[in-house]
Structure formats: C-alpha cells, structure tokens
PDB file of C-alpha atoms in Angstrom:
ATOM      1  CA  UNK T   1       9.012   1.272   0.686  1.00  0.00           C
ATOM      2  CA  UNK T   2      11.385   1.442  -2.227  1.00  0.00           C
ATOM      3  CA  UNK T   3      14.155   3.745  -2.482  1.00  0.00           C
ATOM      4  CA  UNK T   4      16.623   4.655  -5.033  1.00  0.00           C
ATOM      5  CA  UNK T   5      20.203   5.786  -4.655  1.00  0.00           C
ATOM      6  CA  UNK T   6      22.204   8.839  -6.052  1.00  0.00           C
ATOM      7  CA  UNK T   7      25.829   9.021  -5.497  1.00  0.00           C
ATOM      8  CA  UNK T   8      27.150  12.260  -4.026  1.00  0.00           C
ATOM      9  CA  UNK T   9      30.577  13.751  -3.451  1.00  0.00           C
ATOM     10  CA  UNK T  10      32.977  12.009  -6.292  1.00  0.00           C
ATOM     11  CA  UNK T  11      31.635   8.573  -5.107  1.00  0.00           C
ATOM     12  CA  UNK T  12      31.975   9.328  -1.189  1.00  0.00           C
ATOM     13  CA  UNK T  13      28.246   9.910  -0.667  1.00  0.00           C
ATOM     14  CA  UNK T  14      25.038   7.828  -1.500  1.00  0.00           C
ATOM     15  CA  UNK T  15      21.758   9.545  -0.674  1.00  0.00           C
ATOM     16  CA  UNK T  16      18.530   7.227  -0.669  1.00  0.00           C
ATOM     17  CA  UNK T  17      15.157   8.417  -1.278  1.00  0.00           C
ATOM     18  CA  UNK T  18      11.546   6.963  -1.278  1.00  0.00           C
ATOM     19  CA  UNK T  19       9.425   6.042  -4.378  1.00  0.00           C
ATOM     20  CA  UNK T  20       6.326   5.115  -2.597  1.00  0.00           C
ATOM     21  CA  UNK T  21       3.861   5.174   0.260  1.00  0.00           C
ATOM     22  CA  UNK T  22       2.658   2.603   2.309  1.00  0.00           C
ATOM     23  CA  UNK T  23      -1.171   2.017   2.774  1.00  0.00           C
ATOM     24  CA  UNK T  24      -2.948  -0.742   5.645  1.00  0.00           C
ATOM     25  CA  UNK T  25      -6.462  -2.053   5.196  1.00  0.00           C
ATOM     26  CA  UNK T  26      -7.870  -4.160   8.063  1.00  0.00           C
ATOM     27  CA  UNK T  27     -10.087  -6.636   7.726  1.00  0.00           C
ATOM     28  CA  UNK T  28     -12.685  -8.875   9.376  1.00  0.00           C
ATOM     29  CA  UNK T  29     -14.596 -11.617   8.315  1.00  0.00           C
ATOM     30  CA  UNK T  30     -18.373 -11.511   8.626  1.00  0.00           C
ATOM     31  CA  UNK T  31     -17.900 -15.031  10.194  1.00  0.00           C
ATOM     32  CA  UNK T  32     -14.729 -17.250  11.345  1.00  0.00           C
ATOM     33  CA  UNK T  33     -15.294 -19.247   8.064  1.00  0.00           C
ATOM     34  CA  UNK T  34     -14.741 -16.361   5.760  1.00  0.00           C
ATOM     35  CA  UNK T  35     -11.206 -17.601   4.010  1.00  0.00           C
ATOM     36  CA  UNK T  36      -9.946 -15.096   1.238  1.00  0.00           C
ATOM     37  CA  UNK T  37      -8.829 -16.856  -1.690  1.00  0.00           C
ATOM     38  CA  UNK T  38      -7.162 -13.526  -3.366  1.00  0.00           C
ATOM     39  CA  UNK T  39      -7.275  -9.458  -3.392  1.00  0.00           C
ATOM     40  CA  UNK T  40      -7.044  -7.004  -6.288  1.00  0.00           C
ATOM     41  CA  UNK T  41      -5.504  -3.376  -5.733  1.00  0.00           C
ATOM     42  CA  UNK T  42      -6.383  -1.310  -9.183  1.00  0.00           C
ATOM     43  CA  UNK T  43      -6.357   2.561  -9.884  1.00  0.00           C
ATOM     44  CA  UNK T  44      -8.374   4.540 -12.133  1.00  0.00           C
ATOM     45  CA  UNK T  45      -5.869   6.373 -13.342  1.00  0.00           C
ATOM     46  CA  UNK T  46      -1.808   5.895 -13.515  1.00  0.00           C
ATOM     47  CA  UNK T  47       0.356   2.835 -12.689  1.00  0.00           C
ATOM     48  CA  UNK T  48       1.310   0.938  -9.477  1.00  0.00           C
ATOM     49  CA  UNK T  49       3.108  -1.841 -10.650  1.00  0.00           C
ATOM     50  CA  UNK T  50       5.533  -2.954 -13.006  1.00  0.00           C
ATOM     51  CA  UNK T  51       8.719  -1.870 -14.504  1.00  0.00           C
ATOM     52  CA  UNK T  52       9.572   2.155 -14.080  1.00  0.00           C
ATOM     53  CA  UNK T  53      12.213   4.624 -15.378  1.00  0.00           C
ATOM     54  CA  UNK T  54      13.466   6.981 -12.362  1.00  0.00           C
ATOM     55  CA  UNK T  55      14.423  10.211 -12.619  1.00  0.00           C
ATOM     56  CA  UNK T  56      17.025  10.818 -10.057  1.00  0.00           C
ATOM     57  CA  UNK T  57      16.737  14.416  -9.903  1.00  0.00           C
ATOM     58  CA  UNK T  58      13.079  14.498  -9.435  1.00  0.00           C
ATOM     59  CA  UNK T  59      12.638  10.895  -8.191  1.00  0.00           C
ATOM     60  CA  UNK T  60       9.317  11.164 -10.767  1.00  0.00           C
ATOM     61  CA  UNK T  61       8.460   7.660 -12.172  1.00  0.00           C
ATOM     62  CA  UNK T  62       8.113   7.047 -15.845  1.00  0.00           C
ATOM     63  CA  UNK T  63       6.319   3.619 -16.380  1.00  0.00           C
ATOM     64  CA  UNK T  64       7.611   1.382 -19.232  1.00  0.00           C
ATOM     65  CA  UNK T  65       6.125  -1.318 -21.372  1.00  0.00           C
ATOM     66  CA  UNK T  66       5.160  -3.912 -18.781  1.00  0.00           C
ATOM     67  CA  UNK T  67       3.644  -1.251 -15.987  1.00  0.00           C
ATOM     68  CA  UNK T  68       0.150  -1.789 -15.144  1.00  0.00           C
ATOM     69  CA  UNK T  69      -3.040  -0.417 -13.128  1.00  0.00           C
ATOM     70  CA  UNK T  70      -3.869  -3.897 -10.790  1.00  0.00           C
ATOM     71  CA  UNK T  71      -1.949  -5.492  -8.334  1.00  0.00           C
ATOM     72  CA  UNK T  72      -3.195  -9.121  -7.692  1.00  0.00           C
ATOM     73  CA  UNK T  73      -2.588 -10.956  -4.291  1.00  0.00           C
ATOM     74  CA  UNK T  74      -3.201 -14.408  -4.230  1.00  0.00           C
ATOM     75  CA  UNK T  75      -3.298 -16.120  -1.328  1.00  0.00           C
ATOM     76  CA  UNK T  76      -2.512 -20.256  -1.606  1.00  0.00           C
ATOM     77  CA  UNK T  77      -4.977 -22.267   0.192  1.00  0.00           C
ATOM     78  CA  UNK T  78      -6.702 -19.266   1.462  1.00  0.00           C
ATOM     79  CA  UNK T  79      -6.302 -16.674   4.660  1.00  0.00           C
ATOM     80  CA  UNK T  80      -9.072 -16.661   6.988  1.00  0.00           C
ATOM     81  CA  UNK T  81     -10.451 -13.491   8.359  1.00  0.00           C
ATOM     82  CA  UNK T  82     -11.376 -13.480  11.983  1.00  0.00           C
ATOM     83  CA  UNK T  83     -14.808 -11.786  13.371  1.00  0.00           C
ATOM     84  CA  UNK T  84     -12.912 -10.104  15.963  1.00  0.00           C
ATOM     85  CA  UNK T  85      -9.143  -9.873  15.107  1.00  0.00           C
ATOM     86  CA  UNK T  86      -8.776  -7.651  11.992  1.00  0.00           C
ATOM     87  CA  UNK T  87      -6.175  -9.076   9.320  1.00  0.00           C
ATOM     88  CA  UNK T  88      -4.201  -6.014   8.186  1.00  0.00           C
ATOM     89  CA  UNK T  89      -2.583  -6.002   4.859  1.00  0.00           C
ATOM     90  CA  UNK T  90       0.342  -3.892   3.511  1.00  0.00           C
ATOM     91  CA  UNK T  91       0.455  -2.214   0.290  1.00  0.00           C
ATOM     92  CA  UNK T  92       3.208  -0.388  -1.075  1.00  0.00           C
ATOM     93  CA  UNK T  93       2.593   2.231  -3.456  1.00  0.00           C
ATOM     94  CA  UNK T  94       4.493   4.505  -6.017  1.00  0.00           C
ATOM     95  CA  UNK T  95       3.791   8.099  -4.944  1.00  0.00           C
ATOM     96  CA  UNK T  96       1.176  10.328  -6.058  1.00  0.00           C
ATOM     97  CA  UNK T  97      -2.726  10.393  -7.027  1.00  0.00           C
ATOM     98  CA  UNK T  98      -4.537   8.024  -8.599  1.00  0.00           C
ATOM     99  CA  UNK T  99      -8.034   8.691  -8.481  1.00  0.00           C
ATOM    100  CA  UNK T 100      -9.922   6.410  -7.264  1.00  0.00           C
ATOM    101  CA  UNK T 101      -8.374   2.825  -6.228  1.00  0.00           C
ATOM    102  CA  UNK T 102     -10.444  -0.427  -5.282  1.00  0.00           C
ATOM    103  CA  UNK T 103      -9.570  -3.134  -3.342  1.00  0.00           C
ATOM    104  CA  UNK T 104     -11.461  -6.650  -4.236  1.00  0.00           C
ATOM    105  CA  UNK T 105     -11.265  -9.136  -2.181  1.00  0.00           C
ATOM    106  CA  UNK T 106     -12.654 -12.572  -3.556  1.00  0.00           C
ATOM    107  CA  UNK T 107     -13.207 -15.663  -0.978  1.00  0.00           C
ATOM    108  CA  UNK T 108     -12.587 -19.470  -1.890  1.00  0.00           C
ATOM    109  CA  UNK T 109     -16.506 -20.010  -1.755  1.00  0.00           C
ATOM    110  CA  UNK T 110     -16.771 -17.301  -4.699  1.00  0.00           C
ATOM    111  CA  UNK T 111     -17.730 -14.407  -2.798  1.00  0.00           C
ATOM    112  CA  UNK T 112     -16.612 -11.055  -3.994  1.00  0.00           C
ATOM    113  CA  UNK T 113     -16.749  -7.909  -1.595  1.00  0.00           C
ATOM    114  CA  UNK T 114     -15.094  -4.451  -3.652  1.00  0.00           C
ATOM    115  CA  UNK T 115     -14.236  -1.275  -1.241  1.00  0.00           C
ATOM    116  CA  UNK T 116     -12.683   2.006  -2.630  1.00  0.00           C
ATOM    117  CA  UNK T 117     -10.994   5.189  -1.558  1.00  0.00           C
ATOM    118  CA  UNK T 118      -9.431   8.389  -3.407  1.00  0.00           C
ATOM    119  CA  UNK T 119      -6.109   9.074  -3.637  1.00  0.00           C
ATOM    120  CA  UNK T 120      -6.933  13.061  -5.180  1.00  0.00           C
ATOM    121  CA  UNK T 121      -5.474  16.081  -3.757  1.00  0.00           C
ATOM    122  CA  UNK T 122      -3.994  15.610   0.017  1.00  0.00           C
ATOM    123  CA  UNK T 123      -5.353  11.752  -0.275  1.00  0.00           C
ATOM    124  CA  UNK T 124      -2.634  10.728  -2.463  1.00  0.00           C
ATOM    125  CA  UNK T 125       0.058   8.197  -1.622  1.00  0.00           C
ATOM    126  CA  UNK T 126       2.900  10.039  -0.502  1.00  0.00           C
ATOM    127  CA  UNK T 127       6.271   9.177   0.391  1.00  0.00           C
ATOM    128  CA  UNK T 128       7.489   7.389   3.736  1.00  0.00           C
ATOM    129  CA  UNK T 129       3.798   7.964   4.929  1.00  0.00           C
ATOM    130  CA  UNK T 130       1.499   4.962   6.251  1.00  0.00           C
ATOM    131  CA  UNK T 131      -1.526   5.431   5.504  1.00  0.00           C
ATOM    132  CA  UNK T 132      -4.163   3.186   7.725  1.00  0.00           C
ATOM    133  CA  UNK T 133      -8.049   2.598   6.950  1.00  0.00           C
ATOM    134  CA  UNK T 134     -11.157   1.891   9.216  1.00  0.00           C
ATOM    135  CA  UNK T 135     -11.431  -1.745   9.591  1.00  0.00           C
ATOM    136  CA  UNK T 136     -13.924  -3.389   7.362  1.00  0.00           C
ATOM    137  CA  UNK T 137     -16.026  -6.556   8.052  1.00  0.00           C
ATOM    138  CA  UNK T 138     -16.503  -8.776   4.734  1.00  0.00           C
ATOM    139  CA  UNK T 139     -19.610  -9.122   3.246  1.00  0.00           C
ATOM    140  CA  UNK T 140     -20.485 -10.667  -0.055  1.00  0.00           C
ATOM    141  CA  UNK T 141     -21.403  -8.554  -2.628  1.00  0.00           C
ATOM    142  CA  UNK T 142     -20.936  -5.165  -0.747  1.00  0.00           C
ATOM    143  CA  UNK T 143     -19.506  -2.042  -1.938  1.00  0.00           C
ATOM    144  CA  UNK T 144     -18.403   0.224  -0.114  1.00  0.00           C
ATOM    145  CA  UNK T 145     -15.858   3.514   0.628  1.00  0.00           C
ATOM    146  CA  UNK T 146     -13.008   3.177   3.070  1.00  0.00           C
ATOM    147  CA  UNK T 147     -12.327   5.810   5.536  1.00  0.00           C
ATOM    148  CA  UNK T 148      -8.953   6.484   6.597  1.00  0.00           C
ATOM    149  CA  UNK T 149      -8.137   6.266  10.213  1.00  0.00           C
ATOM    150  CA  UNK T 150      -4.718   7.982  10.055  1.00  0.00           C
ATOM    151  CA  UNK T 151      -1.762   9.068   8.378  1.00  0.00           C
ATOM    152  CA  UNK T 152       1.688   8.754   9.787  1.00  0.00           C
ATOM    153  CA  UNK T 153       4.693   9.784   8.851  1.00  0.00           C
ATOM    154  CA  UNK T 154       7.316   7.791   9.494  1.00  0.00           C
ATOM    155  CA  UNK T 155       8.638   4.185   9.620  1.00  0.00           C
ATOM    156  CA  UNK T 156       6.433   1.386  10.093  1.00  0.00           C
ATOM    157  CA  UNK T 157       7.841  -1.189  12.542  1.00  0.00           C
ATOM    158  CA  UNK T 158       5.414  -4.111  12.196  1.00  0.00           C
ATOM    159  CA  UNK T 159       6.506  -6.083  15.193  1.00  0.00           C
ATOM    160  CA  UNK T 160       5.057  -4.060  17.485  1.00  0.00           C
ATOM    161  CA  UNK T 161       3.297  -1.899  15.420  1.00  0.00           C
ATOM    162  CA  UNK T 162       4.981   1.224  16.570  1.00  0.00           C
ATOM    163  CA  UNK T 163       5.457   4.403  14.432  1.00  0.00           C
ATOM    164  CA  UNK T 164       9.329   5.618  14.355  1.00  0.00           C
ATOM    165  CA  UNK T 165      10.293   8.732  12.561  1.00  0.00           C
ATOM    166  CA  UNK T 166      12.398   8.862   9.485  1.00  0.00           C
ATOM    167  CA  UNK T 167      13.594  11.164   7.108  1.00  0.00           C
ATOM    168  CA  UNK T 168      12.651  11.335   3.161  1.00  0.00           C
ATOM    169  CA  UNK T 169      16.108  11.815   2.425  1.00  0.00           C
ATOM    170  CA  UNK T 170      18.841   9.271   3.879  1.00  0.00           C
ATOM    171  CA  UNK T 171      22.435  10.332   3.519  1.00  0.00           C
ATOM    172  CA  UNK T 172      25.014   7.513   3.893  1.00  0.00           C
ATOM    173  CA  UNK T 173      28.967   7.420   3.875  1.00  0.00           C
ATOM    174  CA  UNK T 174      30.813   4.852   1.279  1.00  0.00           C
TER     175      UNK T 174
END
C-alpha cells in the first residue's frame, strides 16, 4: 500500500505511514472460456485515484484536479477465469468510506457482470488491512453484492499467501 514519509529528529528519523487499504476479489469463470477483457473499480462517493495532497500530520488526503471515482484495469489480450481455480485480484485503496463501490468486469465476447459492496461505517478501507471477498463465479449480466470473507491486519505476502503482522507506523534510522 502507499506510504508517505515524515522526517523526525533534525533529519535523523523518517517515520512511514499508510495511505490505503488493500482489498482481494476472487473470481471464477462460469466456464474455462470466460476471458476478461477489462474491470472497473468506481465509488459512489469520494476519490480512489489520481493525484492527492497529503497532510502529514493527519495523513488525510486532499484530491486535486486530476483525482477521480473509477479505476479501469485493462487486461491485453484477455485473462481467463478458471471454473475451479479462482483468479484473485488486488486493489489498493486510499483509506476511508466510500459508499458503495462496484466492480465491473467486462469479457472479450461483450459480456458484462457488475458486483458491489459498502465501504460505510466499520466496512471502510482502512489502513494496512486486507480485506478479502467470497469468491464469485462470472455470469453475464448478473448483479450482485459481495460478501467479505475476512479482514486481516497485516502484511500481505502474496507468494505464499501468508498474513505477517505489521505496524501502521514504521520508524526508520537515516
């Protein structure tokens, strides 16, 4: 996730500290020919992309000119989704709640599939937190809600998909 830095200590210090969450959708395809051509992450309300001021007392996010609602994901000559091997995909979000977000994923045969989740309250993206979802099997022209599966705290390691635990605030030595 990103971090930013404040120097500490006349220039001795640096302490590092994280601007976003991390959230994992899985995905299955509703036959070994289903081949994703691109997916769409947009909010309701707030920004998740683009260029942000940072407040490095509060580590609050101030979007400029060029921030926007929708990420966009495209994928080249297409990903194909497995019917029995989920394809997870990582997200990386600024912190906080942005009502309801929607994922659409569109295939290279033109079919369109749109699943959502809240981010309100204790659902919001929070910092150095992954936050997984109940696998979901394509299906053209469905709708439907995800349903997270966990949250954890912590460190992703994606090799082995193991959690390790990290602290919100790094302090480092110069």
């Amino acid at each position: 996730a990103p971090l930013y830095g404040v120097v500490v200590n006349k220039g001795e210090k640096i302490r590092l500290n994280h601007l976003g969450g991390v959230l994992r959708f899985n995905f299955l395809g509703a036959n070994d020919d289903t081949t994703l051509e691109s997916m769409t992450v947009s909010v309701e309300e707030g920004y998740i992309a683009g260029t942000f001021a940072v407040d490095f007392a509060t580590g609050a996010l101030t979007p400029q000119g060029s921030a926007t609602s929708t990420l966009e994901y495209l994928f080249g000559d297409g990903l194909t989704l497995s019917q029995t091997e989920t394809k997870s995909f990582y997200v990386v979000l600024p912190c906080g709640n942005f009502g309801v977000c929607s994922i659409e994923l569109r295939t290279a045969k033109g079919g369109r599939m749109e699943v959502r989740f809240n981010t309100a309250g204790d659902s919001g993206v929070k910092a150095v937190v992954v936050r997984e979802f109940r696998p979901v099997t394509f299906k053209h022209g469905a709708q439907c809600s995800l349903t997270p599966l966990n949250s954890e705290e912590g460190e992703l390691d994606i090799d082995d998909s193991s959690y390790a635990e990290r602290p919100k605030t790094i302090d480092g030595e110069w």
